[in-house]
Amino acid sequence: MNAEELDPNNVTHDEIEAIVGSVGTGKSSLLSAFLGEMDKVSGRVNTVGRIAYVSQQAWIQNATLRDNILFGKKFEKTLYQKVIEACALKADLDMLPGGDQTEIGEKGINLSGGQKQRVSLARAVYSNADIYFLDDPLSAVDSHVGKHIFDQVIGPKGMLKDKTTLLVTHGITYLPQTDNIFVLKNGEVTSKMKL
């Protein structure tokens, strides 16, 4: 995989970088390489700061919904409420019998795919990391929910506006609001477009 064009000299701390390409071109693999989860043939990966990662397959603990979001961090009510609202989870909490104290079953069995993805995203946002790797987090949600989340969380006015964000996406409607678009083909960055 050639990630030469996608290096720290091309990505600044307050930009949204979109990574696009057809299925199987290596978008998720590129994020895995940045996370150190793939063997590198050559080169190196340098990151500065704490990383939050939201995978395509949401990871849920067998714990309360709140514990899934806090993930061991101290509960800060104002930040928590803001994250819940931004990640479009408020209506879900109102429907759950115990609100955010509802026990989430094994692998999130009592949540829909979209709910699991939003909880996973909320966990990442609540962590207040420096770098965000988001692997197509809006694919499991409805378009109007996706727009809300992009505007409130990922987009240029969202909660991550001052963070480094690498967004793998198939949602072309979001591309005009990103700073750069990296196009992958056959495991290589074939072009970079600055908007």
mmCIF file of C-alpha atoms in Angstrom:
data_model
loop_
_atom_site.group_PDB
_atom_site.id
_atom_site.type_symbol
_atom_site.label_atom_id
_atom_site.label_comp_id
_atom_site.label_asym_id
_atom_site.label_seq_id
_atom_site.Cartn_x
_atom_site.Cartn_y
_atom_site.Cartn_z
ATOM 1 C CA MET A 1 0.000 0.000 0.000
ATOM 2 C CA ASN A 2 1.382 3.375 -0.993
ATOM 3 C CA ALA A 3 0.360 6.022 1.518
ATOM 4 C CA GLU A 4 3.174 8.369 0.577
ATOM 5 C CA GLU A 5 0.785 11.199 -0.319
ATOM 6 C CA LEU A 6 -1.190 10.795 2.893
ATOM 7 C CA ASP A 7 1.489 11.809 5.382
ATOM 8 C CA PRO A 8 1.690 14.314 8.263
ATOM 9 C CA ASN A 9 3.003 16.979 5.895
ATOM 10 C CA ASN A 10 -0.287 16.822 3.985
ATOM 11 C CA VAL A 11 -2.666 16.478 6.947
ATOM 12 C CA THR A 12 -3.043 19.249 9.506
ATOM 13 C CA HIS A 13 -4.648 19.051 12.925
ATOM 14 C CA ASP A 14 -7.876 20.822 12.047
ATOM 15 C CA GLU A 15 -8.716 19.295 8.689
ATOM 16 C CA ILE A 16 -11.191 16.682 7.515
ATOM 17 C CA GLU A 17 -9.560 14.319 5.050
ATOM 18 C CA ALA A 18 -11.909 12.139 3.020
ATOM 19 C CA ILE A 19 -10.686 8.769 1.761
ATOM 20 C CA VAL A 20 -12.750 7.407 -1.101
ATOM 21 C CA GLY A 21 -12.619 4.568 -3.587
ATOM 22 C CA SER A 22 -14.664 1.612 -4.715
ATOM 23 C CA VAL A 23 -15.140 -1.500 -2.579
ATOM 24 C CA GLY A 24 -11.912 -3.431 -2.046
ATOM 25 C CA THR A 25 -9.482 -0.633 -2.915
ATOM 26 C CA GLY A 26 -7.834 -0.589 0.517
ATOM 27 C CA LYS A 27 -9.560 2.222 2.406
ATOM 28 C CA SER A 28 -10.019 0.228 5.628
ATOM 29 C CA SER A 29 -6.574 -1.302 5.182
ATOM 30 C CA LEU A 30 -5.051 2.173 5.029
ATOM 31 C CA LEU A 31 -6.610 3.031 8.399
ATOM 32 C CA SER A 32 -5.404 -0.317 9.776
ATOM 33 C CA ALA A 33 -1.884 0.537 8.625
ATOM 34 C CA PHE A 34 -2.071 3.912 10.387
ATOM 35 C CA LEU A 35 -3.206 2.085 13.536
ATOM 36 C CA GLY A 36 -0.243 -0.287 13.328
ATOM 37 C CA GLU A 37 -2.490 -3.292 12.741
ATOM 38 C CA MET A 38 -0.851 -4.300 9.465
ATOM 39 C CA ASP A 39 2.684 -5.382 8.732
ATOM 40 C CA LYS A 40 4.504 -2.691 6.802
ATOM 41 C CA VAL A 41 6.716 -3.677 3.889
ATOM 42 C CA SER A 42 8.481 -0.315 4.076
ATOM 43 C CA GLY A 43 8.087 3.132 5.575
ATOM 44 C CA ARG A 44 6.792 4.090 8.971
ATOM 45 C CA VAL A 45 3.743 5.587 10.612
ATOM 46 C CA ASN A 46 4.110 8.541 12.973
ATOM 47 C CA THR A 47 1.198 9.940 14.924
ATOM 48 C CA VAL A 48 1.132 12.781 17.413
ATOM 49 C CA GLY A 49 -1.479 12.608 20.148
ATOM 50 C CA ARG A 50 -4.230 10.204 21.106
ATOM 51 C CA ILE A 51 -6.191 8.303 18.457
ATOM 52 C CA ALA A 52 -9.873 7.386 18.397
ATOM 53 C CA TYR A 53 -11.039 4.803 15.875
ATOM 54 C CA VAL A 54 -14.563 3.989 14.722
ATOM 55 C CA SER A 55 -14.621 0.807 12.655
ATOM 56 C CA GLN A 56 -17.223 -0.274 10.111
ATOM 57 C CA GLN A 57 -18.369 -2.963 12.527
ATOM 58 C CA ALA A 58 -19.340 -1.246 15.770
ATOM 59 C CA TRP A 59 -17.761 -2.724 18.883
ATOM 60 C CA ILE A 60 -20.088 -2.868 21.893
ATOM 61 C CA GLN A 61 -19.365 -4.054 25.441
ATOM 62 C CA ASN A 62 -21.768 -6.092 27.529
ATOM 63 C CA ALA A 63 -22.397 -3.113 29.856
ATOM 64 C CA THR A 64 -24.785 -0.181 30.186
ATOM 65 C CA LEU A 65 -25.159 2.170 27.266
ATOM 66 C CA ARG A 66 -23.534 4.930 29.334
ATOM 67 C CA ASP A 67 -20.565 2.700 30.182
ATOM 68 C CA ASN A 68 -20.177 1.911 26.470
ATOM 69 C CA ILE A 69 -19.826 5.626 25.771
ATOM 70 C CA LEU A 70 -17.678 6.576 28.773
ATOM 71 C CA PHE A 71 -15.383 3.569 28.294
ATOM 72 C CA GLY A 72 -13.745 4.127 31.678
ATOM 73 C CA LYS A 73 -13.574 7.914 31.448
ATOM 74 C CA LYS A 74 -14.987 10.175 34.147
ATOM 75 C CA PHE A 75 -18.625 11.183 33.630
ATOM 76 C CA GLU A 76 -18.895 14.850 32.654
ATOM 77 C CA LYS A 77 -22.589 15.659 32.339
ATOM 78 C CA THR A 78 -22.317 18.662 29.977
ATOM 79 C CA LEU A 79 -19.958 16.921 27.547
ATOM 80 C CA TYR A 80 -21.968 13.698 27.761
ATOM 81 C CA GLN A 81 -25.258 15.467 26.934
ATOM 82 C CA LYS A 82 -23.609 17.285 24.032
ATOM 83 C CA VAL A 83 -22.219 14.021 22.632
ATOM 84 C CA ILE A 84 -25.596 12.254 23.003
ATOM 85 C CA GLU A 85 -27.332 15.067 21.093
ATOM 86 C CA ALA A 86 -24.641 15.329 18.393
ATOM 87 C CA CYS A 87 -24.622 11.563 17.780
ATOM 88 C CA ALA A 88 -28.442 11.496 17.489
ATOM 89 C CA LEU A 89 -28.876 9.174 20.475
ATOM 90 C CA LYS A 90 -31.359 11.214 22.530
ATOM 91 C CA ALA A 91 -34.488 9.650 20.988
ATOM 92 C CA ASP A 92 -32.980 6.183 21.452
ATOM 93 C CA LEU A 93 -32.277 6.834 25.126
ATOM 94 C CA ASP A 94 -35.866 7.996 25.602
ATOM 95 C CA MET A 95 -37.140 4.700 24.131
ATOM 96 C CA LEU A 96 -34.873 2.371 26.116
ATOM 97 C CA PRO A 97 -36.467 1.114 29.348
ATOM 98 C CA GLY A 98 -33.587 2.260 31.560
ATOM 99 C CA GLY A 99 -32.371 5.160 29.430
ATOM 100 C CA ASP A 100 -28.591 5.219 29.322
ATOM 101 C CA GLN A 101 -28.502 2.747 32.244
ATOM 102 C CA THR A 102 -30.006 0.037 30.024
ATOM 103 C CA GLU A 103 -27.794 -3.037 29.905
ATOM 104 C CA ILE A 104 -26.617 -3.683 26.383
ATOM 105 C CA GLY A 105 -26.568 -7.406 25.718
ATOM 106 C CA GLU A 106 -23.784 -9.497 24.258
ATOM 107 C CA LYS A 107 -22.355 -7.723 21.187
ATOM 108 C CA GLY A 108 -25.145 -5.135 21.354
ATOM 109 C CA ILE A 109 -27.879 -7.657 20.623
ATOM 110 C CA ASN A 110 -30.655 -5.317 21.806
ATOM 111 C CA LEU A 111 -29.515 -2.428 19.566
ATOM 112 C CA SER A 112 -29.962 -1.955 15.819
ATOM 113 C CA GLY A 113 -26.931 -1.631 13.557
ATOM 114 C CA GLY A 114 -27.399 2.136 13.337
ATOM 115 C CA GLN A 115 -27.708 2.471 17.116
ATOM 116 C CA LYS A 116 -24.548 0.442 17.670
ATOM 117 C CA GLN A 117 -22.667 2.609 15.175
ATOM 118 C CA ARG A 118 -23.864 5.809 16.873
ATOM 119 C CA VAL A 119 -22.837 4.482 20.306
ATOM 120 C CA SER A 120 -19.415 3.602 18.893
ATOM 121 C CA LEU A 121 -19.084 7.096 17.404
ATOM 122 C CA ALA A 122 -20.257 8.678 20.681
ATOM 123 C CA ARG A 123 -17.527 6.738 22.533
ATOM 124 C CA ALA A 124 -14.891 8.128 20.185
ATOM 125 C CA VAL A 125 -16.187 11.703 20.423
ATOM 126 C CA TYR A 126 -16.436 11.539 24.225
ATOM 127 C CA SER A 127 -12.816 10.377 24.429
ATOM 128 C CA ASN A 128 -11.702 13.817 23.183
ATOM 129 C CA ALA A 129 -8.797 12.343 21.212
ATOM 130 C CA ASP A 130 -6.496 14.331 18.919
ATOM 131 C CA ILE A 131 -6.848 12.177 15.798
ATOM 132 C CA TYR A 132 -9.996 10.448 14.545
ATOM 133 C CA PHE A 133 -10.018 7.536 12.108
ATOM 134 C CA LEU A 134 -13.636 7.058 11.008
ATOM 135 C CA ASP A 135 -14.242 4.035 8.790
ATOM 136 C CA ASP A 136 -17.516 4.837 7.032
ATOM 137 C CA PRO A 137 -19.418 5.511 10.288
ATOM 138 C CA LEU A 138 -22.493 6.896 8.531
ATOM 139 C CA SER A 139 -23.181 3.876 6.312
ATOM 140 C CA ALA A 140 -25.365 2.190 8.958
ATOM 141 C CA VAL A 141 -27.639 5.183 9.594
ATOM 142 C CA ASP A 142 -30.500 6.781 7.655
ATOM 143 C CA SER A 143 -29.612 9.719 5.413
ATOM 144 C CA HIS A 144 -31.271 12.369 7.623
ATOM 145 C CA VAL A 145 -29.521 10.968 10.718
ATOM 146 C CA GLY A 146 -26.267 10.846 8.763
ATOM 147 C CA LYS A 147 -26.632 14.508 7.828
ATOM 148 C CA HIS A 148 -27.311 15.428 11.461
ATOM 149 C CA ILE A 149 -24.233 13.502 12.643
ATOM 150 C CA PHE A 150 -22.012 14.929 9.922
ATOM 151 C CA ASP A 151 -23.129 18.483 10.720
ATOM 152 C CA GLN A 152 -22.924 18.076 14.511
ATOM 153 C CA VAL A 153 -19.857 15.837 14.826
ATOM 154 C CA ILE A 154 -17.658 15.370 11.766
ATOM 155 C CA GLY A 155 -18.237 18.453 9.619
ATOM 156 C CA PRO A 156 -16.452 21.807 9.688
ATOM 157 C CA LYS A 157 -18.775 23.126 12.427
ATOM 158 C CA GLY A 158 -19.081 19.868 14.351
ATOM 159 C CA MET A 159 -17.541 18.730 17.611
ATOM 160 C CA LEU A 160 -14.416 17.457 15.814
ATOM 161 C CA LYS A 161 -13.768 20.711 13.928
ATOM 162 C CA ASP A 162 -10.426 21.289 15.684
ATOM 163 C CA LYS A 163 -9.267 17.681 15.352
ATOM 164 C CA THR A 164 -7.457 15.700 12.679
ATOM 165 C CA THR A 165 -10.141 13.565 11.032
ATOM 166 C CA LEU A 166 -9.643 10.890 8.390
ATOM 167 C CA LEU A 167 -13.063 9.896 7.086
ATOM 168 C CA VAL A 168 -13.529 6.855 4.892
ATOM 169 C CA THR A 169 -16.827 7.434 3.119
ATOM 170 C CA HIS A 170 -19.031 6.451 0.229
ATOM 171 C CA GLY A 171 -21.310 9.431 0.925
ATOM 172 C CA ILE A 172 -20.412 11.832 -1.851
ATOM 173 C CA THR A 173 -22.777 14.446 -0.411
ATOM 174 C CA TYR A 174 -20.270 15.040 2.416
ATOM 175 C CA LEU A 175 -17.219 15.518 0.183
ATOM 176 C CA PRO A 176 -17.699 19.271 -0.494
ATOM 177 C CA GLN A 177 -17.362 19.889 3.260
ATOM 178 C CA THR A 178 -14.006 18.114 3.570
ATOM 179 C CA ASP A 179 -10.619 19.773 3.123
ATOM 180 C CA ASN A 180 -8.987 17.128 0.937
ATOM 181 C CA ILE A 181 -10.159 14.027 -0.893
ATOM 182 C CA PHE A 182 -7.756 11.117 -1.308
ATOM 183 C CA VAL A 183 -8.807 8.609 -3.971
ATOM 184 C CA LEU A 184 -7.626 5.010 -3.574
ATOM 185 C CA LYS A 185 -7.384 2.479 -6.363
ATOM 186 C CA ASN A 186 -5.757 -0.958 -6.130
ATOM 187 C CA GLY A 187 -4.304 -0.144 -2.696
ATOM 188 C CA GLU A 188 -2.634 3.101 -3.738
ATOM 189 C CA VAL A 189 -3.474 6.765 -3.421
ATOM 190 C CA THR A 190 -4.040 7.663 -7.071
ATOM 191 C CA SER A 191 -5.042 11.296 -6.626
ATOM 192 C CA LYS A 192 -5.576 14.027 -4.106
ATOM 193 C CA MET A 193 -8.081 16.824 -4.543
ATOM 194 C CA LYS A 194 -8.124 19.943 -2.416
ATOM 195 C CA LEU A 195 -11.450 21.677 -2.065
#
